[in-house]
Coordinates of C-alpha atoms and ligand atoms in Angstrom, one line a residue:
M1 CA 0.0 0.0 0.0
Q2 CA 1.3 3.4 -1.0
L3 CA 1.0 6.5 1.3
V4 CA 0.7 9.9 -0.3
R5 CA 1.0 12.8 2.1
G6 CA -0.8 15.9 0.9
L7 CA -2.3 16.9 -2.5
Q8 CA 1.0 18.4 -3.5
N9 CA 2.5 14.9 -3.7
L10 CA -0.1 13.5 -6.1
R11 CA 1.4 12.7 -9.5
S12 CA -0.3 12.1 -12.8
Q13 CA 0.1 8.3 -12.3
H14 CA -2.2 8.6 -9.3
R15 CA -5.1 9.7 -11.4
G16 CA -7.8 7.2 -12.1
C17 CA -9.0 5.3 -9.0
V18 CA -12.0 4.4 -6.9
A19 CA -12.0 6.3 -3.6
T20 CA -13.7 6.8 -0.2
I21 CA -13.2 9.5 2.4
G22 CA -13.3 9.6 6.1
N23 CA -11.6 9.3 9.5
F24 CA -11.7 5.5 9.6
D25 CA -10.8 5.7 13.3
G26 CA -10.4 2.2 14.5
V27 CA -11.2 0.7 11.1
H28 CA -14.3 -0.9 12.6
R29 CA -16.8 -3.3 10.9
G30 CA -18.7 -0.4 9.3
H31 CA -15.5 0.9 7.8
Q32 CA -14.5 -2.6 6.8
A33 CA -17.8 -3.0 4.8
I34 CA -17.0 0.2 2.9
L35 CA -13.5 -1.0 2.2
K36 CA -14.7 -4.4 0.9
R37 CA -17.1 -2.7 -1.5
L38 CA -14.3 -0.3 -2.5
R39 CA -12.1 -3.2 -3.4
E40 CA -14.8 -4.9 -5.4
R41 CA -15.4 -1.7 -7.4
A42 CA -11.6 -1.3 -7.9
L43 CA -11.4 -4.8 -9.4
E44 CA -14.4 -4.3 -11.6
L45 CA -13.0 -1.1 -13.0
G46 CA -9.4 -2.3 -13.1
V47 CA -8.1 0.7 -11.2
P48 CA -6.5 1.1 -7.7
S49 CA -8.5 1.9 -4.6
C50 CA -7.7 5.0 -2.6
V51 CA -8.8 6.0 0.9
V52 CA -8.6 9.7 1.7
I53 CA -8.0 10.3 5.4
F54 CA -7.2 13.4 7.6
E55 CA -4.5 13.9 10.1
P56 CA -5.3 15.4 12.5
Q57 CA -8.9 14.3 12.3
P58 CA -11.2 17.2 11.8
R59 CA -12.6 17.3 15.4
E60 CA -9.0 17.2 16.7
F61 CA -8.4 20.3 14.6
F62 CA -11.5 22.2 15.7
A63 CA -11.4 21.2 19.4
P64 CA -8.2 19.5 20.5
Q65 CA -9.2 19.4 24.2
T66 CA -12.6 17.9 23.7
A67 CA -12.1 15.7 20.6
P68 CA -12.8 12.1 21.3
A69 CA -9.9 9.9 22.3
R70 CA -8.4 8.0 19.3
L71 CA -9.0 4.3 18.7
S72 CA -6.1 4.1 16.3
R73 CA -3.0 6.1 15.7
L74 CA -2.0 6.7 12.1
R75 CA 0.4 3.8 12.0
D76 CA -2.2 1.3 13.1
K77 CA -4.8 2.8 10.8
L78 CA -2.5 2.4 7.9
E79 CA -1.8 -1.2 8.8
W80 CA -5.5 -2.1 9.0
L81 CA -6.3 -0.3 5.7
A82 CA -3.5 -2.2 4.0
A83 CA -4.9 -5.5 5.5
A84 CA -8.3 -4.5 4.0
G85 CA -6.7 -4.5 0.6
V86 CA -6.5 -0.7 0.1
D87 CA -3.9 0.2 -2.6
R88 CA -3.3 3.8 -1.7
V89 CA -3.9 6.2 1.1
L90 CA -4.0 10.0 0.5
C91 CA -3.5 11.6 3.9
L92 CA -4.5 15.2 4.0
A93 CA -3.4 17.6 6.8
F94 CA -6.6 19.0 8.2
N95 CA -5.8 22.7 8.6
R96 CA -7.4 26.1 8.1
R97 CA -7.0 25.9 4.3
L98 CA -8.7 22.5 4.1
R99 CA -11.5 23.5 6.5
E100 CA -12.4 26.5 4.4
L101 CA -12.8 24.5 1.2
S102 CA -16.5 24.4 0.1
A103 CA -17.9 21.0 -0.7
A104 CA -17.7 21.9 -4.4
E105 CA -14.1 23.0 -4.1
F106 CA -13.2 19.7 -2.3
V107 CA -14.7 17.7 -5.1
Q108 CA -12.9 19.6 -7.7
K109 CA -9.5 19.9 -6.1
V110 CA -9.3 16.5 -4.4
L111 CA -11.5 14.1 -6.2
V112 CA -11.5 15.4 -9.8
D113 CA -8.2 17.3 -10.3
G114 CA -6.2 15.4 -7.7
L115 CA -7.4 11.8 -7.9
G116 CA -9.3 11.7 -11.2
V117 CA -11.8 9.6 -9.4
R118 CA -13.9 7.1 -11.4
H119 CA -16.1 5.9 -8.5
L120 CA -16.7 7.2 -5.0
E121 CA -18.0 4.9 -2.2
V122 CA -19.4 6.5 0.9
G123 CA -21.5 5.6 3.9
D124 CA -25.2 6.7 3.7
D125 CA -24.7 9.5 6.4
F126 CA -21.4 10.8 4.9
R127 CA -21.0 14.6 4.9
F128 CA -18.0 16.7 4.1
G129 CA -16.8 20.2 3.1
C130 CA -17.0 23.5 4.9
D131 CA -20.0 23.2 7.3
R132 CA -20.5 19.6 6.2
A133 CA -22.6 20.9 3.3
G134 CA -21.6 18.0 1.0
D135 CA -24.0 15.1 1.4
F136 CA -25.0 12.2 -0.8
A137 CA -27.4 14.3 -3.0
F138 CA -24.7 16.9 -3.5
L139 CA -22.2 14.2 -4.5
S140 CA -24.6 12.5 -6.9
E141 CA -25.0 15.7 -8.8
A142 CA -21.3 16.5 -8.9
A143 CA -20.7 12.9 -10.0
Q144 CA -23.0 13.2 -12.9
R145 CA -21.5 16.5 -14.0
E146 CA -17.9 15.3 -13.7
G147 CA -18.4 11.8 -15.0
F148 CA -17.8 9.5 -12.1
T149 CA -20.2 7.3 -10.2
V150 CA -21.1 7.4 -6.5
E151 CA -22.6 4.8 -4.2
A152 CA -23.8 4.9 -0.6
A153 CA -22.9 1.6 1.1
R154 CA -25.5 0.1 3.4
T155 CA -25.2 0.9 7.1
V156 CA -23.6 -1.9 9.1
E157 CA -25.5 -2.5 12.3
I158 CA -25.0 -4.9 15.2
D159 CA -28.1 -5.6 17.4
G160 CA -30.0 -3.0 15.4
V161 CA -27.6 -0.2 16.2
R162 CA -25.1 1.4 13.7
V163 CA -21.5 0.4 14.3
S164 CA -19.5 3.6 15.0
S165 CA -16.3 4.7 16.6
T166 CA -18.3 6.3 19.3
R167 CA -19.9 3.0 20.2
V168 CA -16.5 1.3 20.4
R169 CA -15.3 4.1 22.7
Q170 CA -18.4 3.5 24.9
A171 CA -17.7 -0.2 25.0
L172 CA -14.1 0.4 26.0
A173 CA -15.0 3.0 28.7
S174 CA -17.3 0.4 30.3
G175 CA -14.7 -2.3 30.1
D176 CA -16.9 -4.4 27.7
F177 CA -14.0 -5.8 25.6
A178 CA -16.1 -8.5 24.1
H179 CA -18.5 -5.9 22.6
A180 CA -15.6 -3.7 21.5
E181 CA -14.2 -6.8 19.7
Q182 CA -17.5 -7.5 18.0
L183 CA -17.6 -3.9 16.7
L184 CA -14.0 -3.7 15.6
G185 CA -13.8 -7.2 14.2
R186 CA -10.6 -7.7 16.2
P187 CA -9.7 -7.2 19.9
F188 CA -8.9 -3.7 21.0
Q189 CA -5.2 -3.1 21.0
I190 CA -2.6 -0.4 21.3
S191 CA 0.9 -0.6 19.7
G192 CA 3.9 1.4 20.5
R193 CA 7.6 1.6 21.2
V194 CA 8.9 0.9 24.7
L195 CA 10.5 4.0 26.3
H196 CA 12.5 4.5 29.5
G197 CA 10.3 5.2 32.5
Q198 CA 11.2 6.5 36.0
K199 CA 12.6 3.0 36.8
L200 CA 10.3 2.9 39.9
G201 CA 8.7 -0.3 38.7
R202 CA 11.5 -2.5 40.0
Q203 CA 11.1 -1.0 43.5
L204 CA 7.4 -2.0 43.2
D205 CA 8.4 -5.6 42.4
A206 CA 6.8 -5.1 39.0
P207 CA 9.2 -4.0 36.2
T208 CA 7.1 -2.3 33.5
A209 CA 7.5 -1.5 29.9
N210 CA 6.4 2.0 29.2
I211 CA 4.7 2.3 25.8
Q212 CA 4.9 5.6 24.0
L213 CA 1.5 7.1 23.5
K214 CA 2.8 10.3 21.8
R215 CA 0.2 13.0 22.1
C216 CA -2.8 10.7 21.5
R217 CA -5.5 10.6 24.0
V218 CA -6.6 7.1 24.8
P219 CA -10.2 5.8 25.2
L220 CA -9.7 3.9 28.4
S221 CA -8.1 4.2 31.9
G222 CA -7.5 1.7 34.7
V223 CA -5.8 -1.6 35.3
Y224 CA -6.3 -4.4 32.8
T225 CA -5.5 -8.1 32.1
V226 CA -3.7 -8.0 28.7
S227 CA -1.7 -10.1 26.4
I228 CA 1.4 -8.7 24.7
E229 CA 2.4 -9.4 21.1
L230 CA 6.1 -9.1 20.5
Q231 CA 8.0 -10.4 17.5
G232 CA 5.2 -12.8 16.6
R233 CA 4.9 -14.2 20.1
A234 CA 2.2 -13.6 22.8
W235 CA 2.8 -13.1 26.5
P236 CA 0.4 -12.8 29.4
G237 CA 0.5 -9.5 31.3
V238 CA -1.1 -6.8 33.3
A239 CA -1.3 -3.1 32.3
N240 CA -2.1 0.2 33.7
I241 CA -3.3 3.2 31.7
G242 CA -3.5 6.4 33.5
V243 CA -1.8 9.4 35.0
R244 CA -0.3 7.5 37.9
P245 CA -1.6 9.7 40.7
S246 CA 0.5 7.9 43.4
V247 CA 3.8 9.0 41.9
A248 CA 4.9 12.5 40.8
G249 CA 4.2 12.6 37.1
D250 CA 3.7 15.0 34.3
G251 CA -0.1 14.7 34.3
S252 CA -0.1 12.9 30.9
A253 CA -1.5 9.4 30.4
H254 CA 0.9 6.5 30.4
L255 CA 0.5 2.9 29.3
E256 CA 2.7 0.5 31.2
V257 CA 2.7 -3.3 31.0
H258 CA 4.2 -5.9 33.3
L259 CA 4.8 -9.2 31.4
L260 CA 4.3 -12.2 33.6
D261 CA 7.3 -14.4 34.0
F262 CA 9.4 -12.4 31.6
S263 CA 13.0 -11.5 31.8
G264 CA 14.7 -9.4 29.2
D265 CA 15.3 -5.9 27.9
L266 CA 12.3 -4.4 26.0
Y267 CA 13.6 -0.9 25.6
G268 CA 13.2 0.4 22.0
R269 CA 11.1 -2.6 21.0
R270 CA 7.7 -2.2 19.4
L271 CA 5.0 -4.2 21.0
T272 CA 1.2 -4.6 20.9
V273 CA -0.9 -4.6 24.0
V274 CA -4.2 -6.5 23.6
F275 CA -6.9 -5.7 26.2
H276 CA -9.0 -8.5 27.6
H277 CA -10.5 -7.6 31.0
K278 CA -10.7 -4.6 33.3
L279 CA -9.4 -5.4 36.9
R280 CA -10.0 -2.0 38.5
D281 CA -9.8 1.8 38.2
E282 CA -6.5 3.5 38.8
Q283 CA -6.2 4.8 42.3
R284 CA -4.2 7.3 44.3
F285 CA -2.3 5.4 47.0
A286 CA -0.8 7.1 50.1
S287 CA 2.4 5.2 50.0
L288 CA 4.6 3.2 47.6
D289 CA 4.0 0.2 49.9
A290 CA 0.2 0.4 49.4
L291 CA 0.8 0.8 45.6
R292 CA 3.1 -2.3 45.7
S293 CA 0.5 -4.4 47.4
A294 CA -2.2 -3.3 44.9
I295 CA 0.0 -4.2 42.0
S296 CA 0.9 -7.5 43.4
A297 CA -2.9 -8.3 43.8
D298 CA -3.3 -7.2 40.2
I299 CA -0.6 -9.7 39.1
V300 CA -2.3 -12.5 41.1
A301 CA -5.7 -11.6 39.4
A302 CA -4.0 -11.6 36.0
R303 CA -2.5 -15.0 36.7
E304 CA -5.9 -16.4 37.6
Y305 CA -7.4 -14.9 34.4
W306 CA -4.7 -16.6 32.3
A307 CA -4.7 -19.9 34.3
G308 CA -5.0 -22.8 31.9
V309 CA -4.1 -20.8 28.8
T310 CA -0.8 -21.8 27.2
F311 CA 1.4 -19.1 25.8
H312 CA 4.0 -20.4 23.4
H313 CA 7.1 -18.6 24.3
E314 CA 10.4 -19.1 26.1
S315 CA 11.2 -17.2 29.3
G316 CA 13.2 -14.5 27.6
L317 CA 14.0 -12.8 24.3
K318 CA 16.8 -13.4 21.9
Ligands
FMN1 C1 -0.6 -3.4 37.3 C2 -0.3 -2.0 37.6 C3 -1.2 -1.3 38.3 C4 -1.0 0.1 38.6 N1 -1.9 0.8 39.3 C5 -1.6 2.1 39.7 C6 -2.5 2.8 40.5 O1 -3.7 2.4 40.8 N2 -2.2 4.1 40.8 C7 -1.0 4.7 40.4 O2 -0.8 5.8 40.8 N3 -0.1 4.0 39.7 C8 -0.4 2.7 39.3 N4 0.5 2.0 38.5 C9 1.7 2.7 38.0 C10 2.8 2.7 38.9 O3 2.8 3.9 39.6 C11 4.0 2.7 37.9 O4 4.2 1.5 37.4 C12 5.3 3.1 38.7 O5 5.2 4.5 38.9 C13 6.5 2.8 37.8 O6 6.7 3.7 36.8 P1 8.1 3.7 35.9 O7 8.0 2.4 35.1 O8 8.0 4.9 35.1 O9 9.2 3.6 36.8 C14 0.2 0.7 38.2 C15 1.2 -0.1 37.5 C16 0.9 -1.4 37.1 C17 1.9 -2.2 36.3
ATP2 N1 -21.7 1.4 10.5 C1 -21.4 1.9 9.3 N2 -22.0 1.4 8.2 C2 -21.7 1.8 7.0 N3 -20.8 2.8 6.7 C3 -20.2 3.4 7.8 C4 -20.5 3.0 9.1 N4 -19.7 3.8 9.9 C5 -19.0 4.6 9.2 N5 -19.3 4.4 7.9 C6 -18.8 5.2 6.7 O1 -17.4 5.0 6.6 C7 -16.8 6.1 6.0 C8 -15.7 6.7 6.8 O2 -16.2 6.9 8.1 P1 -15.8 8.0 9.2 O3 -15.0 7.3 10.2 O4 -15.3 9.2 8.6 O5 -17.3 8.3 9.6 P2 -18.1 8.3 10.8 O6 -19.5 8.1 10.4 O7 -17.8 9.5 11.5 O8 -17.6 7.0 11.6 P3 -17.9 6.9 13.2 O9 -19.2 7.4 13.5 O10 -17.7 5.5 13.3 O11 -16.8 7.8 13.8 C9 -17.9 7.2 5.8 O12 -18.4 7.1 4.5 C10 -19.0 6.7 6.8 O13 -20.3 7.0 6.4

C-alpha cells in the first residue's frame, strides 16, 4: 500500500482510481464493509483503490481538548487499511485551508483534479466540506457533472444499532471488551515503542514496559489483564493506563505493562498490547507500599485470568 501525504504529492500516475473519504478511526466493521465494497469496485474497473483520510482528524483540529480519544493512531490505521486490501492512502493535513474548502471545491481539487476519481464509495450518512454541506445528494449531482459514479454503502448494524467509533469508545469505557471486539472485528489493542520510564517499577516488584503514547488521548483508563504481542509471540500480562496519581508525574497518560514471567530488555522494541479484561480503576495510593500491594494483587488476578491458557514462548527474548 502506498501512502501519499498531501495533495502536492499526487502525481499524474495517481489519477484514475476508486475512492472513499473519512476518518476511519479504529477501522471498525462499518468501515471494513465500505473497504470491501471499494475493493470490489476497484477490481471491476481495473483501477487502484484509494482512501482519503485526515491527520489530524477534523474534530482534533476544531477542538483539540474535547475531541474524542483516538481508537487508532496513524500507523495502526494504515496497517489495517492495508490489511483490508487498500492500494493507496491519501493523507490530507486538516488545517485552516482545508476546512475552508467548500464541498464543491473539495470535489474539484481532491476528487477530480487530484485523484481523477472514477467511482466514489461512501456511507449513507457521509458529509464533508465546509460546514458539512456535501451530502450524498450533492455528491450524486457532482458525479453526474464530472463523469464519475457514487454509491452509498449500506449501514452496518449490530443488534439493530449502527457500528460507530463512538460505540467502540463507549464499550471500552465500560470495560466491555467482548463488545468492542464485536464492533471492531478484532480485539482492541494499542501498539507502540517501549520507552525508558522512571525506573520505579523494579522497586514496586513489577518492572514495567512504558509504551509511547505520543500526544494521542486514549479511550480507556485503569488496570487491565492484557496479552502482549512481541516479535510474533504472545505473553500474558497486566497493564495500567492512566496518569499514575500515586507517583509524581507530568499529568499525561501512560501505558505500562508488566509481562508475567518475563525477563529481558524491552527498551526500544515495538509491542502490541491487547486488552482482555478490566481489573479496577486507577487509584491514588498514600504510599509506595500500598501501591506495591495493589500491583501484586493485580498480578495475582491476571495469573488467575490466564490460568489454563498456554502461551507459546520461552522465558526471555533473543
Ligand atoms: C498493574 C499495575 C497497576 C498500577 N496501578 C496504579 C494505580 O492504581 N495508581 C497509580 O498511581 N499507579 C499505578 N501503577 C503505575 C505505577 O505507579 C508505575 O508502574 C510506577 O510508577 C513505575 O513507573 P516507571 O515504570 O515509570 O518507573 C500501576 C502499574 C501497574 C503495572
Ligand atoms: N456502520 C457503518 N456502516 C456503513 N458505513 C459506515 C459505518 N460507519 C461509518 N461508515 C462510513 O465509513 C466512512 C468513513 O467513516 P468516518 O470514520 O469518517 O465516519 P463516521 O460516520 O464519523 O464514523 P464513526 O461514526 O464510526 O466515527 C464514511 O463514508 C461513513 O459514512
